[in-house]
PDB file of C-alpha atoms in Angstrom:
ATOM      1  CA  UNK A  16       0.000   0.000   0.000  1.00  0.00           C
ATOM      2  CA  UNK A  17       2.737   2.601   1.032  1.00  0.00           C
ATOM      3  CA  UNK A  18       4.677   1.356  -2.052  1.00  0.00           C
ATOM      4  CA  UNK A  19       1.626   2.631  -4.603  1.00  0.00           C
ATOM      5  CA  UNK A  20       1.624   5.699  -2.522  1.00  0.00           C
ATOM      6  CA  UNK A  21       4.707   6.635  -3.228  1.00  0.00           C
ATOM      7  CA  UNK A  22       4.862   6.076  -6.917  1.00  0.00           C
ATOM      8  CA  UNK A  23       1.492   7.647  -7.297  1.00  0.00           C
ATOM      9  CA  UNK A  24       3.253  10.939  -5.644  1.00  0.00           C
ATOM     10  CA  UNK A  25       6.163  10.081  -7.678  1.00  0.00           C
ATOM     11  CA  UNK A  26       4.046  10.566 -11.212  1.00  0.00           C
ATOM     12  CA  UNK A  27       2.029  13.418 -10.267  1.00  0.00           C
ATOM     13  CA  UNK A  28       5.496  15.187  -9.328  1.00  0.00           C
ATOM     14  CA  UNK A  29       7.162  14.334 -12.762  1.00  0.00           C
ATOM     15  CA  UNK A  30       3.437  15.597 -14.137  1.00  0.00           C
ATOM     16  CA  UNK A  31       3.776  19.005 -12.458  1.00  0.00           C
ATOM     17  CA  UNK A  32       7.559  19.647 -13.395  1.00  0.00           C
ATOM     18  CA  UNK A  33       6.857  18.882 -17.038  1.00  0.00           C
ATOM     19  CA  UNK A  34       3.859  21.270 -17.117  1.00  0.00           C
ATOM     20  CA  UNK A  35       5.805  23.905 -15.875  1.00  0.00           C
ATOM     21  CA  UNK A  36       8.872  23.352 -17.875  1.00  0.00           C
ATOM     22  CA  UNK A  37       6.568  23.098 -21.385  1.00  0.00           C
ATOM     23  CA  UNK A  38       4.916  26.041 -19.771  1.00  0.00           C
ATOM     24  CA  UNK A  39       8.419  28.458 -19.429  1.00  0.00           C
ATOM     25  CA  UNK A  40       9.429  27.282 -23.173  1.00  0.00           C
ATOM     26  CA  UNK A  41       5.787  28.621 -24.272  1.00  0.00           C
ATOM     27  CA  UNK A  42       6.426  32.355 -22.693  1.00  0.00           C
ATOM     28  CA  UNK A  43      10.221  32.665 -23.932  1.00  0.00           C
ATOM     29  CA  UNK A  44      13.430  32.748 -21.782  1.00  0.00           C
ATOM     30  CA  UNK A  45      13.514  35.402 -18.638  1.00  0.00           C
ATOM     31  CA  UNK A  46      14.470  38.675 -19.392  1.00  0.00           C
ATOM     32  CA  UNK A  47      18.057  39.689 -19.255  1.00  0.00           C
ATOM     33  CA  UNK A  48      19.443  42.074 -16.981  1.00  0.00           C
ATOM     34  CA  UNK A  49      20.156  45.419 -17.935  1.00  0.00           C
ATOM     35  CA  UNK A  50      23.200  47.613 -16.987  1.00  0.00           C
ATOM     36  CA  UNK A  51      22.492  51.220 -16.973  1.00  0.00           C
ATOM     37  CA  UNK A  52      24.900  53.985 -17.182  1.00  0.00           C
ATOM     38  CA  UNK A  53      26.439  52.962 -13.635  1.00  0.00           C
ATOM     39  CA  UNK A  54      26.380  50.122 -13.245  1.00  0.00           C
ATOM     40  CA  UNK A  55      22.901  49.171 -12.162  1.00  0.00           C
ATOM     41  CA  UNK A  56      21.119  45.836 -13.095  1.00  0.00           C
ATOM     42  CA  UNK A  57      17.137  46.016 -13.777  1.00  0.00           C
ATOM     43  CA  UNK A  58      14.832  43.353 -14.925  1.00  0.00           C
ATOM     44  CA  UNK A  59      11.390  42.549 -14.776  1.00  0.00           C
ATOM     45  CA  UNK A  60       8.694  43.662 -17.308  1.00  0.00           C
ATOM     46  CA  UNK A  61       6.679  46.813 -14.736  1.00  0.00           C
ATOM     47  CA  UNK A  62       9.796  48.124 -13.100  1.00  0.00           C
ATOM     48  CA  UNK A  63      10.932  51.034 -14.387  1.00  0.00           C
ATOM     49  CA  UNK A  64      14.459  52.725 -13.428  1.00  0.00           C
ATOM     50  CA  UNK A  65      16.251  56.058 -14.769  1.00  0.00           C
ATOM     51  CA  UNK A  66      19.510  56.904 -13.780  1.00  0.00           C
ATOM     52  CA  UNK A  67      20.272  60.569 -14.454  1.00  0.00           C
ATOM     53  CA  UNK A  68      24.105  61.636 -15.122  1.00  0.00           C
ATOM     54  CA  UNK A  69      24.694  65.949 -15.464  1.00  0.00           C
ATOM     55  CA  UNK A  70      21.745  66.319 -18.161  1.00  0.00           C
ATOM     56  CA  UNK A  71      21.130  62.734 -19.917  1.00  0.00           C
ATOM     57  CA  UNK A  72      18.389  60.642 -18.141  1.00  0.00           C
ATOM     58  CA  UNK A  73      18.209  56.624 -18.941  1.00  0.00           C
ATOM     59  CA  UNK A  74      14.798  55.209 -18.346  1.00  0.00           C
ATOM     60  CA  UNK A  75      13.674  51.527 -18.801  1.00  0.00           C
ATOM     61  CA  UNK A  76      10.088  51.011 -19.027  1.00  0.00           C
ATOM     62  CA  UNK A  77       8.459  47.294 -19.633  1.00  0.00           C
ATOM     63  CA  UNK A  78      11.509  45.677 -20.570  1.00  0.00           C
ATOM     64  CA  UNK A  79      12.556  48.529 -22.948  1.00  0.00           C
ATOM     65  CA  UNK A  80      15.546  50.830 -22.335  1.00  0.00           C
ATOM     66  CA  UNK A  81      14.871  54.752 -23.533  1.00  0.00           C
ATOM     67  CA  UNK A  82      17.469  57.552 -23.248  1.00  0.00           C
ATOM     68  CA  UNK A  83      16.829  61.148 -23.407  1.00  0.00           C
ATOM     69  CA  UNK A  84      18.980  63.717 -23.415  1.00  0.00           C
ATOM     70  CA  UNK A  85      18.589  67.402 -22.623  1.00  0.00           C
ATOM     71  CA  UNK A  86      21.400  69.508 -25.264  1.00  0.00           C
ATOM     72  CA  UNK A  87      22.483  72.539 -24.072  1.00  0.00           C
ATOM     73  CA  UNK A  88      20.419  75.327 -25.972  1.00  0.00           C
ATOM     74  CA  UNK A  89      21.947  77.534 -28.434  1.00  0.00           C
ATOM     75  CA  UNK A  90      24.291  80.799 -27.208  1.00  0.00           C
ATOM     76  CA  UNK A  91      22.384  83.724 -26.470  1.00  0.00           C
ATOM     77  CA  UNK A  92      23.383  87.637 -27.681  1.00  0.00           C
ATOM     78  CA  UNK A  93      22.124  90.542 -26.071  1.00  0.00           C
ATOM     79  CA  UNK A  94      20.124  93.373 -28.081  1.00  0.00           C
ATOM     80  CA  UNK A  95      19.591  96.716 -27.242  1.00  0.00           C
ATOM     81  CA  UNK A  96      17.309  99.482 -28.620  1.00  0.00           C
ATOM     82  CA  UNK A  97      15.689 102.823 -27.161  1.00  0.00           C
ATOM     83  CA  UNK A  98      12.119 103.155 -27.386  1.00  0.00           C
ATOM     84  CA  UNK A  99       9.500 105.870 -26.904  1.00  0.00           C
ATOM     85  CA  UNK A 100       6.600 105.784 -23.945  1.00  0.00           C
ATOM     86  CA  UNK A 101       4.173 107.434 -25.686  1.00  0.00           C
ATOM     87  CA  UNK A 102       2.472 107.377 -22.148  1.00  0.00           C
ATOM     88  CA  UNK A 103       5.038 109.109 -20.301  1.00  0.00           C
ATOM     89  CA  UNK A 104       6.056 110.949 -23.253  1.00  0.00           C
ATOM     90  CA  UNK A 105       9.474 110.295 -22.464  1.00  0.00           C
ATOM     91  CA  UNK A 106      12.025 107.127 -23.720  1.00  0.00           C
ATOM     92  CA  UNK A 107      13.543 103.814 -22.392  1.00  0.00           C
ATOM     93  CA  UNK A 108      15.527 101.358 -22.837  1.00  0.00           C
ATOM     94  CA  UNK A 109      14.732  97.685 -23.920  1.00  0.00           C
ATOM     95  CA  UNK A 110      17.560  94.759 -23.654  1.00  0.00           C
ATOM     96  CA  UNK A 111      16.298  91.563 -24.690  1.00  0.00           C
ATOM     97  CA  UNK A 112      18.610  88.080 -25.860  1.00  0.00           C
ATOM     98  CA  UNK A 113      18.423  86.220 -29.428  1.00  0.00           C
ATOM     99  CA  UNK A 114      20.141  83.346 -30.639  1.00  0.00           C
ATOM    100  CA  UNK A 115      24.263  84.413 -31.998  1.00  0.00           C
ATOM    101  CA  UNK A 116      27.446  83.892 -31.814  1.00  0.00           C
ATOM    102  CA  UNK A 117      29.003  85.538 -28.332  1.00  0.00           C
ATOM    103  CA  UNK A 118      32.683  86.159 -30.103  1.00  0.00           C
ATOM    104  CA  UNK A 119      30.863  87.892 -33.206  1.00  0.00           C
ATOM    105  CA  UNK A 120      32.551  91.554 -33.495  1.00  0.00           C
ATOM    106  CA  UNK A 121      28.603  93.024 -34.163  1.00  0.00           C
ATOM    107  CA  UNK A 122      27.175  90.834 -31.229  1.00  0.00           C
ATOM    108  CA  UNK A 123      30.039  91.654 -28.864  1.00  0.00           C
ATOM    109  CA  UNK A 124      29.021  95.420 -29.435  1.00  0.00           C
ATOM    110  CA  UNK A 125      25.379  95.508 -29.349  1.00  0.00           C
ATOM    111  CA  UNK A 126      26.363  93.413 -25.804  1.00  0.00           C
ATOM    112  CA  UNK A 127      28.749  96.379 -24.807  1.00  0.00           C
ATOM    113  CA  UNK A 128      26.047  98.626 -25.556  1.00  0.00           C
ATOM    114  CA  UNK A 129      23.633  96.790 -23.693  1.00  0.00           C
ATOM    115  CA  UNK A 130      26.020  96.979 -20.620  1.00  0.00           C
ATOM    116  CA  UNK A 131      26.580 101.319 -21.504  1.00  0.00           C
ATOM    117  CA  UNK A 132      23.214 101.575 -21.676  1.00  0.00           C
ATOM    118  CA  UNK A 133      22.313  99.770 -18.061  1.00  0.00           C
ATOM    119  CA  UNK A 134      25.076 102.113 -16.576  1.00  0.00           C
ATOM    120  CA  UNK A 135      23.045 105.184 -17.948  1.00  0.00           C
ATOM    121  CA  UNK A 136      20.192 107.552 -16.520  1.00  0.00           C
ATOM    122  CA  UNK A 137      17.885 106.000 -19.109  1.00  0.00           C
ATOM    123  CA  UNK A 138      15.472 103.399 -17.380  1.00  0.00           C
ATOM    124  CA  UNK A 139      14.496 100.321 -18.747  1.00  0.00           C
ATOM    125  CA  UNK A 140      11.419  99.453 -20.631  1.00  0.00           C
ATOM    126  CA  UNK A 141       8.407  97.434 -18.504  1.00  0.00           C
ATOM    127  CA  UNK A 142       9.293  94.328 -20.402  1.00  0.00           C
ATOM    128  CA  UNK A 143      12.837  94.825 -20.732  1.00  0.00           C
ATOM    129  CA  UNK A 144      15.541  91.889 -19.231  1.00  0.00           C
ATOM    130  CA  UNK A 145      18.336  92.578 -17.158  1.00  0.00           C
ATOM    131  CA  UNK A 146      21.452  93.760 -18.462  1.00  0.00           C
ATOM    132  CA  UNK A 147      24.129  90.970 -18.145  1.00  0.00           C
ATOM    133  CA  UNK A 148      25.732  90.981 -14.887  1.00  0.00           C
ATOM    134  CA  UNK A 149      28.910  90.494 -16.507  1.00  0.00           C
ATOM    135  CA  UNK A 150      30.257  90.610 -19.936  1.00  0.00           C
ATOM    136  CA  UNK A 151      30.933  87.965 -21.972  1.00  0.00           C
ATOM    137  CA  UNK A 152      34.729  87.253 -22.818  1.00  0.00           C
ATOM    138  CA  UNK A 153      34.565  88.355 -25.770  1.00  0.00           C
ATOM    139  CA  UNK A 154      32.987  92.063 -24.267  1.00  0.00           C
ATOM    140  CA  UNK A 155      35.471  91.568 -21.669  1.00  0.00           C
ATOM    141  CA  UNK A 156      38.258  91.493 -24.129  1.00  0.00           C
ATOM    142  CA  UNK A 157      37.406  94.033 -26.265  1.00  0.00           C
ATOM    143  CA  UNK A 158      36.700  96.509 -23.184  1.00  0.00           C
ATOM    144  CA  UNK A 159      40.453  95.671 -22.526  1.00  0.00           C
ATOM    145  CA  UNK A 160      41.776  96.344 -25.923  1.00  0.00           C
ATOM    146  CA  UNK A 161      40.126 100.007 -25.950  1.00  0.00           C
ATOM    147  CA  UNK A 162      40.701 100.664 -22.226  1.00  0.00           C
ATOM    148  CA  UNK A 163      44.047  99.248 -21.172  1.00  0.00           C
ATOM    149  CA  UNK A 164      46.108  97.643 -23.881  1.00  0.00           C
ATOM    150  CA  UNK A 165      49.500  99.149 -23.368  1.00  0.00           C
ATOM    151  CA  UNK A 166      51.826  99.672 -26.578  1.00  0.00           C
ATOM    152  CA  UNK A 167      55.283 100.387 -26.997  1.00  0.00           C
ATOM    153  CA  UNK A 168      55.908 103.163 -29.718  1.00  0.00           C
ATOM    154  CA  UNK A 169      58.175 102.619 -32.866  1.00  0.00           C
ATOM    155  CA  UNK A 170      61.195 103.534 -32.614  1.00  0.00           C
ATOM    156  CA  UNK A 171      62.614 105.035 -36.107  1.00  0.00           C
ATOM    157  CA  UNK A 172      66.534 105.684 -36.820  1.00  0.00           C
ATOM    158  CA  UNK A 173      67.913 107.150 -40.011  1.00  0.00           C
ATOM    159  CA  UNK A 174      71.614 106.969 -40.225  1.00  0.00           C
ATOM    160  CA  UNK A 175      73.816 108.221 -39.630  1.00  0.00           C
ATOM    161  CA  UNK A 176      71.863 110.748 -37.451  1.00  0.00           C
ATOM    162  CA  UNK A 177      71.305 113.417 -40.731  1.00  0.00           C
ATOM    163  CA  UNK A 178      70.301 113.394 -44.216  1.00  0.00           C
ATOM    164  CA  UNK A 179      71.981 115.077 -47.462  1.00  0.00           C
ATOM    165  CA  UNK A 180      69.816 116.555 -49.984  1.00  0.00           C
ATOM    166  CA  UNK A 181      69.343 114.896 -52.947  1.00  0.00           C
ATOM    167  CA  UNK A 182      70.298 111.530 -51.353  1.00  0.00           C
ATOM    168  CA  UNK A 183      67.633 108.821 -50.054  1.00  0.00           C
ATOM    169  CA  UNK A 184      67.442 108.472 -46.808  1.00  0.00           C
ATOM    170  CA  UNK A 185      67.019 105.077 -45.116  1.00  0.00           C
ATOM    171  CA  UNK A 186      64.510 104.488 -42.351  1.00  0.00           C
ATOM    172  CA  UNK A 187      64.949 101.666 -39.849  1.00  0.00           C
ATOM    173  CA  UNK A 188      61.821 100.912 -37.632  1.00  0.00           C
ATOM    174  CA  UNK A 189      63.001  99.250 -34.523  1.00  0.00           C
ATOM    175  CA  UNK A 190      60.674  98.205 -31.552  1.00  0.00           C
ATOM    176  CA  UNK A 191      58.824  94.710 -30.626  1.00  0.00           C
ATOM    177  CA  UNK A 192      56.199  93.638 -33.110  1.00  0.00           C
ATOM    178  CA  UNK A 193      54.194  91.572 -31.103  1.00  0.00           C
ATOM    179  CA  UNK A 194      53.090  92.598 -27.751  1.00  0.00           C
ATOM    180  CA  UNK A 195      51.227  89.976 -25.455  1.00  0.00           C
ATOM    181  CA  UNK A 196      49.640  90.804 -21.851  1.00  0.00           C
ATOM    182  CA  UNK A 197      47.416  89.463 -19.696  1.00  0.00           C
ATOM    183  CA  UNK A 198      44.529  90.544 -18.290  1.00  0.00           C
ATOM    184  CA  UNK A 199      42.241  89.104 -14.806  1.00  0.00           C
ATOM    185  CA  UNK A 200      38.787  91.100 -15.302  1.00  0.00           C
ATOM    186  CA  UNK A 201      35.322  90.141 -14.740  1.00  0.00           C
ATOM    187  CA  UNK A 202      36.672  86.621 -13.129  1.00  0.00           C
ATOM    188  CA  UNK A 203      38.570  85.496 -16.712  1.00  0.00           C
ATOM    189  CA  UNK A 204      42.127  85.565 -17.099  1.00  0.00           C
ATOM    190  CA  UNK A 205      42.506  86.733 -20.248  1.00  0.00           C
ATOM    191  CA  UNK A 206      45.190  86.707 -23.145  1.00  0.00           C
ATOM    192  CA  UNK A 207      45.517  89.753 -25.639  1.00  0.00           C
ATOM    193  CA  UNK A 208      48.136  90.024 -28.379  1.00  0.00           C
ATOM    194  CA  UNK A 209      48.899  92.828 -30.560  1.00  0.00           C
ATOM    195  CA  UNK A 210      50.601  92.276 -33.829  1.00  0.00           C
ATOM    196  CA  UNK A 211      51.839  95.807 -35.881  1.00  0.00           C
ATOM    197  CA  UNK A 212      50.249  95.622 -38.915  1.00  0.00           C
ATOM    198  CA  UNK A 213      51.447  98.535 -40.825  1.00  0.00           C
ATOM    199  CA  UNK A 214      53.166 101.902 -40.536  1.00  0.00           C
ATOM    200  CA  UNK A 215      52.520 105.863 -41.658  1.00  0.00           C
ATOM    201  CA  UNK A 216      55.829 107.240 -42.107  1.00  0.00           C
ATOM    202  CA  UNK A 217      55.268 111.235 -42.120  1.00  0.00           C
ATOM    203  CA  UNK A 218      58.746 112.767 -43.388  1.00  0.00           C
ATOM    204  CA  UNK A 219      58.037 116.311 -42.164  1.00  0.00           C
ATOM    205  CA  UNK A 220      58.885 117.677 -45.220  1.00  0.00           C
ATOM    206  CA  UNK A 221      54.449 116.968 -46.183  1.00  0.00           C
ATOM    207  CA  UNK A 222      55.685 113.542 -47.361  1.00  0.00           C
ATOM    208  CA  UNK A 223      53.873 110.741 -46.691  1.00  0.00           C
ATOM    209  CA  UNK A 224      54.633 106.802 -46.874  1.00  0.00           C
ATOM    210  CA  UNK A 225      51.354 105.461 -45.889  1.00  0.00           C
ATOM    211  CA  UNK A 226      50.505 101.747 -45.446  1.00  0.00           C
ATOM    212  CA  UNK A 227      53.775 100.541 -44.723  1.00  0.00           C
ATOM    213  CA  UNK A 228      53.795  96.941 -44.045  1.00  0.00           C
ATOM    214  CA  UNK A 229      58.586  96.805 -43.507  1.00  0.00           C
ATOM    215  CA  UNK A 230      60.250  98.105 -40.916  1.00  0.00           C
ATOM    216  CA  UNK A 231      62.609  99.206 -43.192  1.00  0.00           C
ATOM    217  CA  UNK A 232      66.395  98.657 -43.089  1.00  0.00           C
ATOM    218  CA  UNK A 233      69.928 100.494 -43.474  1.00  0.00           C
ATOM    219  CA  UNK A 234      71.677 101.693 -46.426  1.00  0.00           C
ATOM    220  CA  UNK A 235      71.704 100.261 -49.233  1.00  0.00           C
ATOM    221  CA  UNK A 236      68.978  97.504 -49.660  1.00  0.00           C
ATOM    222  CA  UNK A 237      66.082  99.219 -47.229  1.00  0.00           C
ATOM    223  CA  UNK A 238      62.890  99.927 -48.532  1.00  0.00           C
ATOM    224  CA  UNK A 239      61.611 102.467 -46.432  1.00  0.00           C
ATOM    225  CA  UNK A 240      63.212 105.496 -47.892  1.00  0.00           C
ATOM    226  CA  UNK A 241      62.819 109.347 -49.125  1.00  0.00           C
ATOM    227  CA  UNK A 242      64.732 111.781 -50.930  1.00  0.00           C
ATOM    228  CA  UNK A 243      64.975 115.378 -49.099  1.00  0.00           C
ATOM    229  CA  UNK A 244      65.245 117.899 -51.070  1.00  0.00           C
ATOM    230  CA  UNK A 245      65.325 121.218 -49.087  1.00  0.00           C
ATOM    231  CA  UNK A 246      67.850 121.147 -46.198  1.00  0.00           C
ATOM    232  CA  UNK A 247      66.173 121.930 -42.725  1.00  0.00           C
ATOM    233  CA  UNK A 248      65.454 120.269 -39.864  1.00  0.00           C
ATOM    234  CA  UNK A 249      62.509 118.309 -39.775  1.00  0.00           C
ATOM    235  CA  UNK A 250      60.091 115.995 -37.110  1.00  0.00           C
ATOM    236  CA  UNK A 251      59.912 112.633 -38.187  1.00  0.00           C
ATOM    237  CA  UNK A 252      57.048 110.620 -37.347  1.00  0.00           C
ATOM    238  CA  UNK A 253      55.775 106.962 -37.806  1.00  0.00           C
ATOM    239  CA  UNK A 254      52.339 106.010 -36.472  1.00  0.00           C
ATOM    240  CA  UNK A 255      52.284 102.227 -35.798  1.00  0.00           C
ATOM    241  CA  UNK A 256      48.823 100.019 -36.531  1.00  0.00           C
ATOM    242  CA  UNK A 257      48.426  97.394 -34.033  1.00  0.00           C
ATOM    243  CA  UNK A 258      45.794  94.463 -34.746  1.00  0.00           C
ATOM    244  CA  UNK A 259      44.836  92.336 -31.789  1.00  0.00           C
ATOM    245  CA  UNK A 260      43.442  89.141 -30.666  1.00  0.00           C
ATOM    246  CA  UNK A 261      42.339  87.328 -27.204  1.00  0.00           C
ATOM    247  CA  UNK A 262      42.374  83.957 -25.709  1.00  0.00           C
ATOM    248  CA  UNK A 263      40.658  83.371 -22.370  1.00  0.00           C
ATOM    249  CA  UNK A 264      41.782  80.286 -19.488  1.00  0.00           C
ATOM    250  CA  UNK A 265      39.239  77.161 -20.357  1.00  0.00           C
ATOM    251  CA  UNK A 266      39.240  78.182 -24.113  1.00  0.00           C
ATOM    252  CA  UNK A 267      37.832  80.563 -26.797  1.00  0.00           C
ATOM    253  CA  UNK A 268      39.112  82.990 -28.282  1.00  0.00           C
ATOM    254  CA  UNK A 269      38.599  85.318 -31.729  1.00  0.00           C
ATOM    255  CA  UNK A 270      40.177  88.521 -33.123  1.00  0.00           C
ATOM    256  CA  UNK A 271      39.481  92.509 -31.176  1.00  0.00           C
ATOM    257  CA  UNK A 272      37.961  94.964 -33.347  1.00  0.00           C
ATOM    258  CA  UNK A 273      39.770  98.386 -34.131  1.00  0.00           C
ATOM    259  CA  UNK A 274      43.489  98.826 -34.698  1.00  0.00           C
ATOM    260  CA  UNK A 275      45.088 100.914 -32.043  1.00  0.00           C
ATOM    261  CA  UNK A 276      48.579 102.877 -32.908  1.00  0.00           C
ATOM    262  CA  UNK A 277      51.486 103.978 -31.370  1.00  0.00           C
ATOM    263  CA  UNK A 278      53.464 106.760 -32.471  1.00  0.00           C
ATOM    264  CA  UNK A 279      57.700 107.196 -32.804  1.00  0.00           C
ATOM    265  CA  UNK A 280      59.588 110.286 -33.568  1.00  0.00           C
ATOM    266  CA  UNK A 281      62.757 112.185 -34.697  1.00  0.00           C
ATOM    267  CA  UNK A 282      62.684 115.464 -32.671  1.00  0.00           C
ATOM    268  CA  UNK A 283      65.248 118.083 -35.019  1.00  0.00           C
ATOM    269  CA  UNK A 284      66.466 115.702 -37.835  1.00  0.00           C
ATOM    270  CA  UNK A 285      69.006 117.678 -40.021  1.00  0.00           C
ATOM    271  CA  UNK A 286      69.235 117.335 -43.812  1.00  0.00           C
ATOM    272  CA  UNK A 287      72.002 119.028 -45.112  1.00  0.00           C
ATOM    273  CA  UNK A 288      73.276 120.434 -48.398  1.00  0.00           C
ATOM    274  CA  UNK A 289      76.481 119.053 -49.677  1.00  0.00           C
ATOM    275  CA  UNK A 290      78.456 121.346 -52.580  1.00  0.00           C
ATOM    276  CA  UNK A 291      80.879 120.603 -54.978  1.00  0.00           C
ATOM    277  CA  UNK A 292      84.556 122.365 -53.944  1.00  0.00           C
ATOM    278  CA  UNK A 293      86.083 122.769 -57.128  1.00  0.00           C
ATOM    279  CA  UNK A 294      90.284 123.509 -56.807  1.00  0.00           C
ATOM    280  CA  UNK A 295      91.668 126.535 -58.798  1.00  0.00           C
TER     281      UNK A 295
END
């Protein structure tokens, strides 16, 4: 009796294990885990996980993994324009932002006009944003270019120290022509080089040498030269043209707008007249 007890449980055991084994090959094999971004591992068809890492979020939702990611928008550039209040019969001032390019020359002054016109009297318009509560580096730079930037001045030489009428004179144009300096405004540590660009050589005899891109050179192969023809003494001038561009710590950079100049002189530069002695 015990004996067909046992084999009775026996079957119905081997009965229920097949069932359930024909029953996990109908429904597929169990899910596989799935790592997400660090590391975690989710299964299960209802459970849902997101990880989020700085601005990308991973979510898994019913056995499916879906990322989205949140770009950083486009650069904003400020705009500035004066407006009339028909109201209060009187004006102000409206700043507002647009898509651009921050180290644009045009949207680095319509910011720096922005920030001139926040430091005025005139108020700001109802709807009107807040100025920028500092400049971009690009603003920053140029600001530093027109207010700061330090140049050394040409220093011209004709030899030997006088001119003979009738002769050309050779100019040498001595002096650095590059100039770098840094700059810690507005919290960025910023990089601005010059580079001379050209010269305007003014003879003081109303000659001109304009757009002079050598420094010229000694007797007999410079080419910055001029032929006196009246002996005097004259001031000699060169204006230097300095071009410019900035680099800030972390990166970006792009080019200043408006050449600055230096100026170099010859204070009381003789020409003389040389004559023929003829012996009797």
């Amino acid at each position: 009796m015990r004996l067909r007890i046992l084999i009775s449980f026996g079957v119905l055991a081997s009965a229920l294990l097949i069932s359930v084994r024909e029953s996990q090959a109908a429904e597929g094999p169990p899910p596989t885990p799935v790592i997400i971004g660090n590391g975690t591992s989710v299964t299960g068809e209802a459970e849902a996980h997101s990880v989020r890492q700085g601005k990308k979020t991973s979510e898994l939702r019913e056995g499916s993994l879906s990322l989205s990611t949140t770009a950083p928008g486009p650069p904003l550039v400020y705009r500035s324009e004066i407006r009339w209040v028909a109201e209060t019969q009187s004006t102000c001032v409206s700043i507002t932002q647009q898509e651009g390019d921050p180290n644009d020359i045009l949207n680095i002054y319509m910011e720096m006009a922005a920030l001139d016109w926040a430091r005025s009297t005139t108020p700001r318009c109802g709807a009107s944003m807040p100025p920028p509560a500092v400049p971009s580096p690009g603003a920053a730079a140029q600001m530093v270019w027109r207010d700061q930037m330090k140049l050394p001045p040409p220093e011209p030489y004709i030899a030997p120290g006088k001119a003979i009428t009738g002769l050309r004179a050779f100019m040498e144009i001595r002096g650095p022509r590059t100039v770098t300096q840094t700059f810690n405004v507005f919290g960025y540590a910023l990089t601005i080089t010059a580079t001379a660009s050209s010269y305007d050589v003014d003879w003081g005899d109303g000659s001109w040498s304009r757009g002079v891109t050598s420094s010229g050179g000694p007797w007999p192969s410079g080419d910055v030269r001029h032929v006196y023809t009246t002996q005097g003494t004259y001031t000699v001038r060169v204006l230097e043209r300095w071009t410019g561009t900035w680099s800030v710590a972390g990166g970006g950079g792009g080019s200043v707008d408006g050449a600055l100049s230096s100026e170099g002189r010859i204070d009381a530069f003789p020409v003389v007249q040389v004559q023929a002695v003829r012996n009797r």
